Short mmCIF file of C-alpha atoms and ligand atoms in Angstrom, two decimals:
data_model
loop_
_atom_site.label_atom_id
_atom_site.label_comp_id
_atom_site.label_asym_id
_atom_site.label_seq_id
_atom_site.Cartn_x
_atom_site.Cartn_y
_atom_site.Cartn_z
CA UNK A 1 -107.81 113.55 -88.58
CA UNK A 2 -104.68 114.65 -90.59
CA UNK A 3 -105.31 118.04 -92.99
CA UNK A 4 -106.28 116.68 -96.26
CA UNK A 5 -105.24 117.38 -99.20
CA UNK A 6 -106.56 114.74 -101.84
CA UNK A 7 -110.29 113.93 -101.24
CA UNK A 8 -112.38 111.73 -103.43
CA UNK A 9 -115.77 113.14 -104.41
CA UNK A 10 -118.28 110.93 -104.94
CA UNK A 11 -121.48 112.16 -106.51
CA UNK A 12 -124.50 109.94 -106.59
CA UNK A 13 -128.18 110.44 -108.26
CA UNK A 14 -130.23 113.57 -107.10
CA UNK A 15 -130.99 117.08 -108.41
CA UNK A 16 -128.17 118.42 -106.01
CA UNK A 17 -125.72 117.42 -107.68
CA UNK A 18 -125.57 120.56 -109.78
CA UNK A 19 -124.15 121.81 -106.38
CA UNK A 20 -121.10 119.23 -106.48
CA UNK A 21 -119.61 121.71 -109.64
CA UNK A 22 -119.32 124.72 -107.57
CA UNK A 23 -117.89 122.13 -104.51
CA UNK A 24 -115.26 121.09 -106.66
CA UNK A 25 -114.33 124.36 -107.94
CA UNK A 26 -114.21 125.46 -103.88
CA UNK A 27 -112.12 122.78 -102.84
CA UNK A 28 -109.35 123.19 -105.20
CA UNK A 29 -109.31 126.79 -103.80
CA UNK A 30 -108.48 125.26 -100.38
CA UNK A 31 -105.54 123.09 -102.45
CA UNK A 32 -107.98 120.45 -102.08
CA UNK A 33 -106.96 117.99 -104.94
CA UNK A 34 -110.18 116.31 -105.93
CA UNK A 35 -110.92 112.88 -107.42
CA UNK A 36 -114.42 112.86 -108.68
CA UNK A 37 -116.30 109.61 -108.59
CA UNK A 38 -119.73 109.14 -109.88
CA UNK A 39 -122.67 106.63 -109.92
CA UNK A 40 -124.57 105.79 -113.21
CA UNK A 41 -127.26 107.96 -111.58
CA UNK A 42 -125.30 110.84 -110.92
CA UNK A 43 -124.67 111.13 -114.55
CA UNK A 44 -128.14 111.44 -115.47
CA UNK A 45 -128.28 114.90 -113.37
CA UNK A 46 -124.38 116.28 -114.11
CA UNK A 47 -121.96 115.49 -117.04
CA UNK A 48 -118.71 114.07 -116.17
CA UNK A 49 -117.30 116.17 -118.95
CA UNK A 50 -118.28 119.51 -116.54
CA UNK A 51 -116.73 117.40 -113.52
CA UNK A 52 -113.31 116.79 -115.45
CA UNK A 53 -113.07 120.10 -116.32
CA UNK A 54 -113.73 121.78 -113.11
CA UNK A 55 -111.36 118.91 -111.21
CA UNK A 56 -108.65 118.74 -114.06
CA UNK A 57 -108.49 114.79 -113.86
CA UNK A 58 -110.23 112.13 -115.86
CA UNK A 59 -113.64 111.09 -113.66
CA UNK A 60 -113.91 107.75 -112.93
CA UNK A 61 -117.69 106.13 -113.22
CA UNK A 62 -117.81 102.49 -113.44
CA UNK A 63 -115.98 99.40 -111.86
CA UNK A 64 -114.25 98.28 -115.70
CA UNK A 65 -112.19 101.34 -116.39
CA UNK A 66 -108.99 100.60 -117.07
CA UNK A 67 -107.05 103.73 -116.39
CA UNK A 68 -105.93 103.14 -112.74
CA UNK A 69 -101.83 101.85 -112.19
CA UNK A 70 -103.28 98.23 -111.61
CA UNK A 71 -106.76 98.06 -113.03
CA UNK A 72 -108.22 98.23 -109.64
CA UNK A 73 -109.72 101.59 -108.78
CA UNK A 74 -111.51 101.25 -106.17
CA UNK A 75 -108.38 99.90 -104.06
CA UNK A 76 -106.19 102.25 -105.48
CA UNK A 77 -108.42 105.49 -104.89
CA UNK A 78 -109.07 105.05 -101.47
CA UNK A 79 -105.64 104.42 -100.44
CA UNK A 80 -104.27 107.91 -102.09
CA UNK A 81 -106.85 109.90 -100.41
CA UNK A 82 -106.73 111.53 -97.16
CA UNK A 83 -110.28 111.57 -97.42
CA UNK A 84 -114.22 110.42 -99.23
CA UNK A 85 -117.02 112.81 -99.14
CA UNK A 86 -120.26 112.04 -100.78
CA UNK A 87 -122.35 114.82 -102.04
CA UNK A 88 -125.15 114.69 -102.41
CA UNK A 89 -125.62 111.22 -101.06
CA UNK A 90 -129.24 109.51 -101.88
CA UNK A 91 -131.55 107.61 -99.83
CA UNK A 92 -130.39 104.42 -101.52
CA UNK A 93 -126.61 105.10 -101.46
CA UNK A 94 -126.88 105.74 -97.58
CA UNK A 95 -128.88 102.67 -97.48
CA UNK A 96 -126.07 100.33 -99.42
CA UNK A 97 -123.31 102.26 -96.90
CA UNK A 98 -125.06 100.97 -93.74
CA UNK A 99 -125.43 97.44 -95.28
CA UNK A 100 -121.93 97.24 -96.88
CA UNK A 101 -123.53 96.36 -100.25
CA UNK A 102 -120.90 97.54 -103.02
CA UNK A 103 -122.56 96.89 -106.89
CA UNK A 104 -120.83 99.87 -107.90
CA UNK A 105 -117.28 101.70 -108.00
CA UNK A 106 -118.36 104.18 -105.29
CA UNK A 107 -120.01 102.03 -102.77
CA UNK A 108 -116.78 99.38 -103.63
CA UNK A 109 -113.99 102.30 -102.81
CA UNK A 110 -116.43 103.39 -99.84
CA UNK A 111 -115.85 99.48 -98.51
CA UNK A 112 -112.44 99.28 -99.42
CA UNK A 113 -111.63 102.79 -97.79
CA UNK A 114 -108.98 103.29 -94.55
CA UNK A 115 -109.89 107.04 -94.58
CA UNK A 116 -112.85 108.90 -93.40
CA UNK A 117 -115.78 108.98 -95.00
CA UNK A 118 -117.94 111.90 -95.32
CA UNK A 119 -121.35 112.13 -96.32
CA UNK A 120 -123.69 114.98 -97.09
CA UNK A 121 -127.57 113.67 -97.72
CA UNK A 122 -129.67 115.13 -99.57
CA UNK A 123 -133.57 113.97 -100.82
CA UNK A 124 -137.17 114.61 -100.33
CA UNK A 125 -138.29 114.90 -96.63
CA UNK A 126 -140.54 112.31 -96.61
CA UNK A 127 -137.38 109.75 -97.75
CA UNK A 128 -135.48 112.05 -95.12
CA UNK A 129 -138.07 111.50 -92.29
CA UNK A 130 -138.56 107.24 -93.47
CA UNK A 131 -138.00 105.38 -90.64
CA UNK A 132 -135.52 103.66 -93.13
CA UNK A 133 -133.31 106.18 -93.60
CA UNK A 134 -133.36 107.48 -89.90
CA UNK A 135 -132.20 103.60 -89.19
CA UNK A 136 -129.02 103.64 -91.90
CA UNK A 137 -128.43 106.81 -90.81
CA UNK A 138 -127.81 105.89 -87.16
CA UNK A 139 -126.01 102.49 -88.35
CA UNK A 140 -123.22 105.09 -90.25
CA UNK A 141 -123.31 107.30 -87.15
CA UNK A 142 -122.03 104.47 -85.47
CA UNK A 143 -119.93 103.14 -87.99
CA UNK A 144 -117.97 106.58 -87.67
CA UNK A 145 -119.19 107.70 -90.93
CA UNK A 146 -119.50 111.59 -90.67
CA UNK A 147 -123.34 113.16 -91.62
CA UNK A 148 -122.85 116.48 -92.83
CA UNK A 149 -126.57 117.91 -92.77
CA UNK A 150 -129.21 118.15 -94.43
CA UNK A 151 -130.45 121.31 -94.47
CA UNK A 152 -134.30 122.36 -93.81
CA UNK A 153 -136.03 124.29 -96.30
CA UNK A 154 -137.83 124.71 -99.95
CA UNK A 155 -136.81 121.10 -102.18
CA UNK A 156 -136.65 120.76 -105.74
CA UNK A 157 -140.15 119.04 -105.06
CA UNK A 158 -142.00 122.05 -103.84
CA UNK A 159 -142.33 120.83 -100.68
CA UNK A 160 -140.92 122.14 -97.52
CA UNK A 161 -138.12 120.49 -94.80
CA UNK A 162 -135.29 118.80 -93.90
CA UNK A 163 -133.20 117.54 -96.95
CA UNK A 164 -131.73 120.02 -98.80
CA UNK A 165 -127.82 119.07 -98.91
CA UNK A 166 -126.01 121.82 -97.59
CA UNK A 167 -124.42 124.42 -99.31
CA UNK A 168 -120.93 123.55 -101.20
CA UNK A 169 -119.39 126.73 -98.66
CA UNK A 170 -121.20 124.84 -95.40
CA UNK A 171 -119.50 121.61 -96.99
CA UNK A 172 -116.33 123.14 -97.23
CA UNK A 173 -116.21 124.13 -93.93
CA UNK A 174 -117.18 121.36 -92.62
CA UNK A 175 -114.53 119.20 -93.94
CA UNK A 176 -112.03 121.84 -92.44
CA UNK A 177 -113.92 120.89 -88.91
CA UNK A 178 -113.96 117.61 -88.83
CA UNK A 179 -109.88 118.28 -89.19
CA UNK A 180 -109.63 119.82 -85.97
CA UNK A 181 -107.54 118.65 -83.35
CA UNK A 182 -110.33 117.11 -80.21
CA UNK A 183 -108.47 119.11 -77.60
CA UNK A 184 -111.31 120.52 -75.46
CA UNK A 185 -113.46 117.08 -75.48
CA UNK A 186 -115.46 116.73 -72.08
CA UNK A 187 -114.92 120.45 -71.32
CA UNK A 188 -118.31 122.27 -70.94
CA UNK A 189 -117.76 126.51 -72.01
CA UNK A 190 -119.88 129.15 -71.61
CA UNK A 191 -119.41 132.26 -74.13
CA UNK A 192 -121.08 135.70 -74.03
CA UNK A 193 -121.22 137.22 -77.30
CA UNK A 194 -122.77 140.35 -79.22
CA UNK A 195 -123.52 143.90 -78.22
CA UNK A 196 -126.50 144.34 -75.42
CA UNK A 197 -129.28 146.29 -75.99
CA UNK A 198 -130.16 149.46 -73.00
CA UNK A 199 -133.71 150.52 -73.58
CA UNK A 200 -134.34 154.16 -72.96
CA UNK A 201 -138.27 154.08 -73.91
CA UNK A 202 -139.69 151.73 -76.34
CA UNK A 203 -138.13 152.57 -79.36
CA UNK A 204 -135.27 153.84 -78.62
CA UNK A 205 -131.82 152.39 -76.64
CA UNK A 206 -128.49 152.32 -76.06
CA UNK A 207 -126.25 149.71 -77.65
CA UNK A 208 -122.80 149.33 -79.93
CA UNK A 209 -121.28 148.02 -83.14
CA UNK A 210 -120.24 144.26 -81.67
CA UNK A 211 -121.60 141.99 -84.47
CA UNK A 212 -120.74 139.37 -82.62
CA UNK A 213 -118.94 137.45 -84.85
CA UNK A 214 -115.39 136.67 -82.49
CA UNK A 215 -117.63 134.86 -80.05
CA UNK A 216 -119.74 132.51 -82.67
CA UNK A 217 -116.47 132.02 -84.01
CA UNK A 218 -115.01 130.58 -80.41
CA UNK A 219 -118.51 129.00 -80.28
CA UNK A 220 -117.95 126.82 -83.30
CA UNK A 221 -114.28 126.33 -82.62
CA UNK A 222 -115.50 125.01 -79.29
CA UNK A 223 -117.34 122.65 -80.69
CA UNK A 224 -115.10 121.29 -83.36
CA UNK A 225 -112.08 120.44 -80.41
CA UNK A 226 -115.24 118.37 -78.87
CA UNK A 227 -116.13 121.07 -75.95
CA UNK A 228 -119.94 121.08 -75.21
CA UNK A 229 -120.87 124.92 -75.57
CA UNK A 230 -123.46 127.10 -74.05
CA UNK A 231 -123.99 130.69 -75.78
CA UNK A 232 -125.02 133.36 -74.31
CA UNK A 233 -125.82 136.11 -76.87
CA UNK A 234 -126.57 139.39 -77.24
CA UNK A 235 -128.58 140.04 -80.78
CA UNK A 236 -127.42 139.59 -83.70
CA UNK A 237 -127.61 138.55 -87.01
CA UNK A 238 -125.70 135.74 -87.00
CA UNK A 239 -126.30 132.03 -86.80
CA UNK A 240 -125.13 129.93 -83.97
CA UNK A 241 -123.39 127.11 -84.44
CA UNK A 242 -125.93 123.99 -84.63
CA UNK A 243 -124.49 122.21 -81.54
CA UNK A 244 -124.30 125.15 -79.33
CA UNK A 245 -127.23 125.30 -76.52
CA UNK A 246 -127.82 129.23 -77.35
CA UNK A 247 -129.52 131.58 -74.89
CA UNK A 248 -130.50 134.96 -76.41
CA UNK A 249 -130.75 137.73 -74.20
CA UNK A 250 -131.08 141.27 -74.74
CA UNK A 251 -129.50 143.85 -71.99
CA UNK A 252 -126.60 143.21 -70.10
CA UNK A 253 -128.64 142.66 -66.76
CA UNK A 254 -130.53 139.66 -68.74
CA UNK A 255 -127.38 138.74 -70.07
CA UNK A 256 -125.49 138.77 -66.29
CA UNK A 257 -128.55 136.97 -65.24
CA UNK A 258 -128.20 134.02 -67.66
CA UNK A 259 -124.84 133.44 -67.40
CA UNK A 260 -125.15 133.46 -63.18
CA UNK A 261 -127.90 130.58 -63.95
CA UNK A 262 -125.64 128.23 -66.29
CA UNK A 263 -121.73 129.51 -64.32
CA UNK A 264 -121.89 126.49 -61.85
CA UNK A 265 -121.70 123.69 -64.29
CA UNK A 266 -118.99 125.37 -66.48
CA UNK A 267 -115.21 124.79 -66.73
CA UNK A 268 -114.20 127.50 -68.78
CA UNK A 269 -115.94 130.81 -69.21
CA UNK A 270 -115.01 133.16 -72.16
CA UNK A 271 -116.36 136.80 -72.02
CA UNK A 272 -116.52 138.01 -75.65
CA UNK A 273 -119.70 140.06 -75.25
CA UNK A 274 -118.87 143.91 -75.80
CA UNK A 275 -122.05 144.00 -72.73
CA UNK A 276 -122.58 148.10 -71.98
CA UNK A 277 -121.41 148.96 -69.53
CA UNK A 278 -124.07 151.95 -68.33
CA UNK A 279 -127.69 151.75 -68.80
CA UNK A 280 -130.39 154.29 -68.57
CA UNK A 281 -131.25 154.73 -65.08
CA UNK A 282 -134.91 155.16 -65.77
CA UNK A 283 -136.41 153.27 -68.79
CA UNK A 284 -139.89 155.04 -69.86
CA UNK A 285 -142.56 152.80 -70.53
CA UNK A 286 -143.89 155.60 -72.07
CA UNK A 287 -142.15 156.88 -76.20
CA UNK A 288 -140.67 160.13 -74.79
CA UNK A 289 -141.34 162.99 -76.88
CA UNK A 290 -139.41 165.62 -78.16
CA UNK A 291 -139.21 169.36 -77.61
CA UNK A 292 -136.48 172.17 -78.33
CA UNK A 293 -134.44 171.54 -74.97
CA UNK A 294 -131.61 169.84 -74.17
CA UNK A 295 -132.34 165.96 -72.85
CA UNK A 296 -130.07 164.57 -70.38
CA UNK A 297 -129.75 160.85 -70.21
CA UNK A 298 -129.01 159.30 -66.84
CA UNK A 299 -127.05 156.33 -66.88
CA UNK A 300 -125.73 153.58 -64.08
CA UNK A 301 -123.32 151.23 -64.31
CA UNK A 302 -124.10 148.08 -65.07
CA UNK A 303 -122.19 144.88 -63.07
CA UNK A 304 -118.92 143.66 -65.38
CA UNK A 305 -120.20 139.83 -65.78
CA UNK A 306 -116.86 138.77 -66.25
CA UNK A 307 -115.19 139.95 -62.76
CA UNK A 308 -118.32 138.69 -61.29
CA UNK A 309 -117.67 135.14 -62.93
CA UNK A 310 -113.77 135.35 -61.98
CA UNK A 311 -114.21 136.39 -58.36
CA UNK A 312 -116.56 133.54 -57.57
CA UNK A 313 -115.11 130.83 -54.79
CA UNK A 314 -114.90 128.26 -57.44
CA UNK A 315 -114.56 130.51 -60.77
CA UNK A 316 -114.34 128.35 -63.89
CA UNK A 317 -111.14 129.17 -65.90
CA UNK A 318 -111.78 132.85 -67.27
CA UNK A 319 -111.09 134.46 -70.49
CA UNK A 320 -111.94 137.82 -71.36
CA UNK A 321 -111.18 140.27 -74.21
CA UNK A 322 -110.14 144.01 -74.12
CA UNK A 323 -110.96 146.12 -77.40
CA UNK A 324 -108.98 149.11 -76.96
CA UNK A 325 -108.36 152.61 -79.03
CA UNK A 326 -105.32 153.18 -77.75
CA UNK A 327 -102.55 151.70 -75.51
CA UNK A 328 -103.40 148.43 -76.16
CA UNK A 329 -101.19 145.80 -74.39
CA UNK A 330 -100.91 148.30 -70.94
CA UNK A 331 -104.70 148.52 -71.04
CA UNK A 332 -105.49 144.96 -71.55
CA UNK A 333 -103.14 143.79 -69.32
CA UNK A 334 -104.35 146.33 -66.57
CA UNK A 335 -108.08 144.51 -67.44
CA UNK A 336 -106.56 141.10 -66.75
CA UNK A 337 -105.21 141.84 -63.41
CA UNK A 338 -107.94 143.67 -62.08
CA UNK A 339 -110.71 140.85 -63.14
CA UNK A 340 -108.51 138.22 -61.98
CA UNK A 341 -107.55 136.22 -65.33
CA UNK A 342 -105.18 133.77 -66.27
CA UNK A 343 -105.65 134.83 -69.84
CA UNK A 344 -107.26 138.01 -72.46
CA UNK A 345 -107.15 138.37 -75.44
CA UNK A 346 -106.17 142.30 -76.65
CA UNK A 347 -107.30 143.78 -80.10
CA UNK A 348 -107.80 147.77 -81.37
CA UNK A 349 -111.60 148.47 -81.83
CA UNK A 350 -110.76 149.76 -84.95
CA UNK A 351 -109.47 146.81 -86.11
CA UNK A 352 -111.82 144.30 -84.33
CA UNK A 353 -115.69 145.34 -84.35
CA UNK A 354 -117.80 144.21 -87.22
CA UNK A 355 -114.80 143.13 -89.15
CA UNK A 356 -114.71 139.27 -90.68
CA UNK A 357 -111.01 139.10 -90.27
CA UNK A 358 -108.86 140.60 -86.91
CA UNK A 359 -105.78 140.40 -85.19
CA UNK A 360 -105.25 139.62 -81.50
CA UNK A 361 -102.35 139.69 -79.43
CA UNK A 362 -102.91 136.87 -76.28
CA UNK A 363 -101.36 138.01 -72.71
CA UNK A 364 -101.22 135.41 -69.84
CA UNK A 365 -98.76 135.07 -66.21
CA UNK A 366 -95.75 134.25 -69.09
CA UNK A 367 -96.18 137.49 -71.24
CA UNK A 368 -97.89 138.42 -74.76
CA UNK A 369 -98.44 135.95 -77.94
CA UNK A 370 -98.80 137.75 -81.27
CA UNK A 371 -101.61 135.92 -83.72
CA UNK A 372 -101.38 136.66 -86.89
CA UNK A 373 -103.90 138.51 -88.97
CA UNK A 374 -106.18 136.10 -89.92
CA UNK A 375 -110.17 134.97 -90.44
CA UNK A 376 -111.73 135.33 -87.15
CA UNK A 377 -112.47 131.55 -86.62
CA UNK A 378 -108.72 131.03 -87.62
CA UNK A 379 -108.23 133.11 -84.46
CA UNK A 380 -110.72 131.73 -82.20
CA UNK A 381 -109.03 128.21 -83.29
CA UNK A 382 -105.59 129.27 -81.90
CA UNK A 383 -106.61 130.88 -78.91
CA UNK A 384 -108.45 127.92 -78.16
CA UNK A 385 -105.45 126.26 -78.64
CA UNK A 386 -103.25 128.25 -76.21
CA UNK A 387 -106.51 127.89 -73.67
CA UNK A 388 -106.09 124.01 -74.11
CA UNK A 389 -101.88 124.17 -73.44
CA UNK A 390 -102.78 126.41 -70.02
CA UNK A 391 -104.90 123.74 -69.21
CA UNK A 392 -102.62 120.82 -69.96
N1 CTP B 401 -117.24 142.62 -69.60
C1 CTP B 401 -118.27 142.00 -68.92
N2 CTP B 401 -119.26 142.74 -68.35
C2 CTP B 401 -119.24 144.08 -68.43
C3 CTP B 401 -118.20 144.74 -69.14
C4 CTP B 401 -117.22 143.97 -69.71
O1 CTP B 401 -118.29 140.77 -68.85
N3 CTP B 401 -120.23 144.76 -67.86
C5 CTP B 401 -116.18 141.80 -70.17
C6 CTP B 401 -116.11 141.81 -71.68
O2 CTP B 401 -116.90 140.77 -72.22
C7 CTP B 401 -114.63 141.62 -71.94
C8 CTP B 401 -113.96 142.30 -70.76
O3 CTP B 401 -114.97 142.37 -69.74
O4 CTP B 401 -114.25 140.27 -71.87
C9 CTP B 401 -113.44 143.66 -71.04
O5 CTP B 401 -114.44 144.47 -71.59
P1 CTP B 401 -114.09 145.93 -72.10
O6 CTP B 401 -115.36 146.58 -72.57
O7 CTP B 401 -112.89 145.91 -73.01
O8 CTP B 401 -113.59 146.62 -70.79
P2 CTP B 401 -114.31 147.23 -69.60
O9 CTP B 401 -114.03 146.36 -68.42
O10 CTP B 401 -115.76 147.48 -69.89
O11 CTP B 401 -113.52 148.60 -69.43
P3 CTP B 401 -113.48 149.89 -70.41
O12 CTP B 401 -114.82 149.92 -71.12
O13 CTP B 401 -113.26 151.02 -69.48
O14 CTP B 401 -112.32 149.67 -71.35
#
C-alpha cells in the first residue's frame, strides 16, 4: 500500500461518530487530506457543518449533489483517493459492504472504489457478538477489506464489551500500519523487552529504568511487515501489540528460561530487554529488617540471554542493543563481536531509557548506519528494515 495522502472518510449512523471530529482534525496533522462522506444517519449524530469546518472542503451526503467535475461522485471520489476508511461503521453498513448493496453515496463509492478500504466498527455488543455480523465480518475479511477493531469496554448503552470503535489516535495509527512495506512476512521473531525484576526479600528488589518501550515498538513493527512475533517481556506498563503472542516474565532467569523454551522455532531473535545482569545471591523469603549497620548485598551474575541465543549450533539471526554512557560505537561494537552478531543497535542511556523518542546508530560486518532522531517505532521500522536487506 502506497503512503496516502487523500483519504475519504466516511461516517455512518452511531453515537461514535462524535469521535470522527477529532479523527479528522488528526489526520490533517499527518497531511492527511480528508474527504468526508456521510450517510443520512450519520447526520442525525454529527453536523456536516462541524465536518466541513474541521476538513476545510464541502461534505458530500447524498447520491444527487451536483458539485463533483461530472456529476458523479461516487466515481470520481474513489478514484482521487489513495484511500476509504469508515468510522464508525454500523452493523447495517458492514452488512450492505459484505453484500455489495449500494442505496447510498457511501456504500456506492465503497463499490465503485480501486483503493483500500478501511473500516473501524463500532455498536452494541450484542449486534457485535450476532452471528450476523461475525458472518459479514468474515465475508470483508476475505474480501480484503481491513477491520480496524473494535475495542472492549463501557458503551454508550451501559453495557460492557467488545464494540467501542477505537480511538481516533489508535485509528490513526493504524492507517500508518496498514502502509507498511510486508517485508518480514513468514518470518517468526522473538523479542525480549523491559527491565527484569531481582527480588532481594519480598518487597524489595533490584531492577532499572527500561520502560520497555524500543522493544513493543519492534514488536508492532514486526507485525505490520507481516512477521509473526513472540514477546518476551519484562514488566511494564505498556500494552503489547494485539497480534503479538506475549509471555510476561519477571527476573532475568524466568526471562532466559522462556526465551530457551520458544528459541528453536525462531528465525530472528532481537534482544531489547535491559535483563540485570547480577541478582541477589540469596533471596529471603523472609522481609529483612533493618538495624543501624551497614547491609551488604551479594550479587551473581546472571547468564547474558543473548550470547546464549547466538552461540547455539543453529542460532536464529541475532540482534542485540548496547545502551552505553560513554564510548558508544567502540563499546557496542566490542558487544557485537564478543556475542557473535551480525547486527546491534548502539544508543547513550541518557538518551534512550524511558524516553518516547531516541536515536540509534546501527553497526553490522559493513560498518555503522546513523538513524535519525526520531519516534521510537519510526526507529524500530528502519532497523527492521536494514534487518530485512541483511536478510535479502
Ligand atoms: N543481554 C542479555 N542478557 C543479559 C544481559 C544483556 O540478553 N544478561 C542483552 C541485551 O538485551 C542487549 C545486549 O545483551 O541486547 C547488551 O546488553 P547491555 O546491558 O548493553 O550489555 P551487557 O552485555 O550487559 O554489558 P555491560 O552491562 O557491561 O555494558
Amino acid at each position: 500500500m502506497q503512503k496516502i495522502n487523500h483519504l475519504v472518510l466516511g461516517i455512518t449512523g452511531g453515537i461514535a461518530a462524535y469521535k470522527s471530529a477529532e479523527l479528522v482534525r488528526l489526520l490533517i496533522k499527518q497531511e492527511i487530506e480528508v474527504q468526508v462522506v456521510m450517510t443520512e444517519a450519520a447526520c442525525q449524530f454529527i453536523t456536516p457543518m462541524t465536518m466541513q469546518a474541521l476538513s476545510g472542503k464541502p461534505v458530500f451526503t447524498d447520491m444527487w449533489n451536483g458539485s463533483t467535475n461530472h456529476g458523479m461522485a461516487h466515481i470520481e471520489l474513489s478514484r482521487v483517493t489513495g484511500g476509504i476508511l469508515i468510522a464508525p461503521a454500523s452493523a447495517d453498513f458492514l452488512a450492505k459492504l459484505a453484500h455489495g448493496i449500494a442505496d447510498d453515496l457511501l456504500s456506492t463509492i465503497c463499490l465503485a472504489r480501486d483503493c483500500p478500504l478501511l473500516v473501524a466498527p463500532a455498536m452494541n455488543k450484542q449486534m457485535w457478538e450476532n452471528p450476523a455480523t461475525q458472518r459479514n465480518i468474515r465475508q470483508l475479511h476475505q474480501d480484503g477489506i481491513q477491520i480496524l477493531g473494535p475495542n472492549s469496554g463501557e458503551q454508550a448503552c451501559g453495557e460492557v464489551g467488545l464494540g467501542r470503535m477505537l480511538e481516533p489516535e489508535q485509528l490513526v495509527s493504524a492507517i500508518e500500519s496498514s502502509q507498511q512495506p510486508k517485508l518480514l512476512t513468514g518470518k517468526r521473531i522473538l523479542i525480549t523487552a523491559g527491565p527484569t525484576i531481582e527480588a532481594i526479600d519480598p518487597v524489595r528488589a533490584i531492577t532499572n529504568f527500561s520502560s520497555g518501550k524500543m522493544g513493543y515498538s519492534i514488536a508492532q513493527a514486526a507485525i505490520e511487515m507481516g512477521a509473526t512475533v513472540t514477546l518476551v517481556s519484562g514488566p511494564t506498563t505498556l500494552i503489547a501489540p494485539l497480534n503479538a503472542k506475549t509471555i510476561k516474565v519477571i527476573s532475568a532467569q524466568d526471562m532466559l528460561t522462556a526465551v530457551l523454551d520458544k528459541i528453536a522455532q525462531q528465525d530472528i531473535f532481537i534482544a531489547v530487554a535491559a535483563v540485570a545482569d547480577y541478582r541477589p545471591s540469596i533471596t529471603s523469603t523472609r522481609k529483612i529488617k533493618k538495624n543501624d549497620q551497614n547491609l551488604t548485598l551479594e550479587l551473581t551474575p546472571n547468564t547474558d540471554i543473548l550470547a546464549s541465543v547466538s552461540h547455539l549450533p543453529n542460532a536464529p539471526f541475532c540482534i542485540g542493543f548496547a545502551a552505553e554512557s560513554e564510548n558508544l560505537l567502540e563499546y557496542a561494537e566490542q558487544k557485537r563481536l564478543r556475542k557473535k552478531l551480525p547486527l546491534i543497535a548502539a544508543n547513550l542511556a541518557s538518551d534512550a531509557i524511558g524516553k518516547d523518542e531516541s536515536s540509534l546508530t546501527l553497526l553490522d560486518d559493513y560498518g555503522s548506519y546513523q538513524l535519525p532522531h526520531a519516534p521510537k517505532i519510526v526507529l524500530a521500522r528502519m532497523l527492521l528494515q536494514h534487518v530485512a536487506n541483511m536478510l535479502k
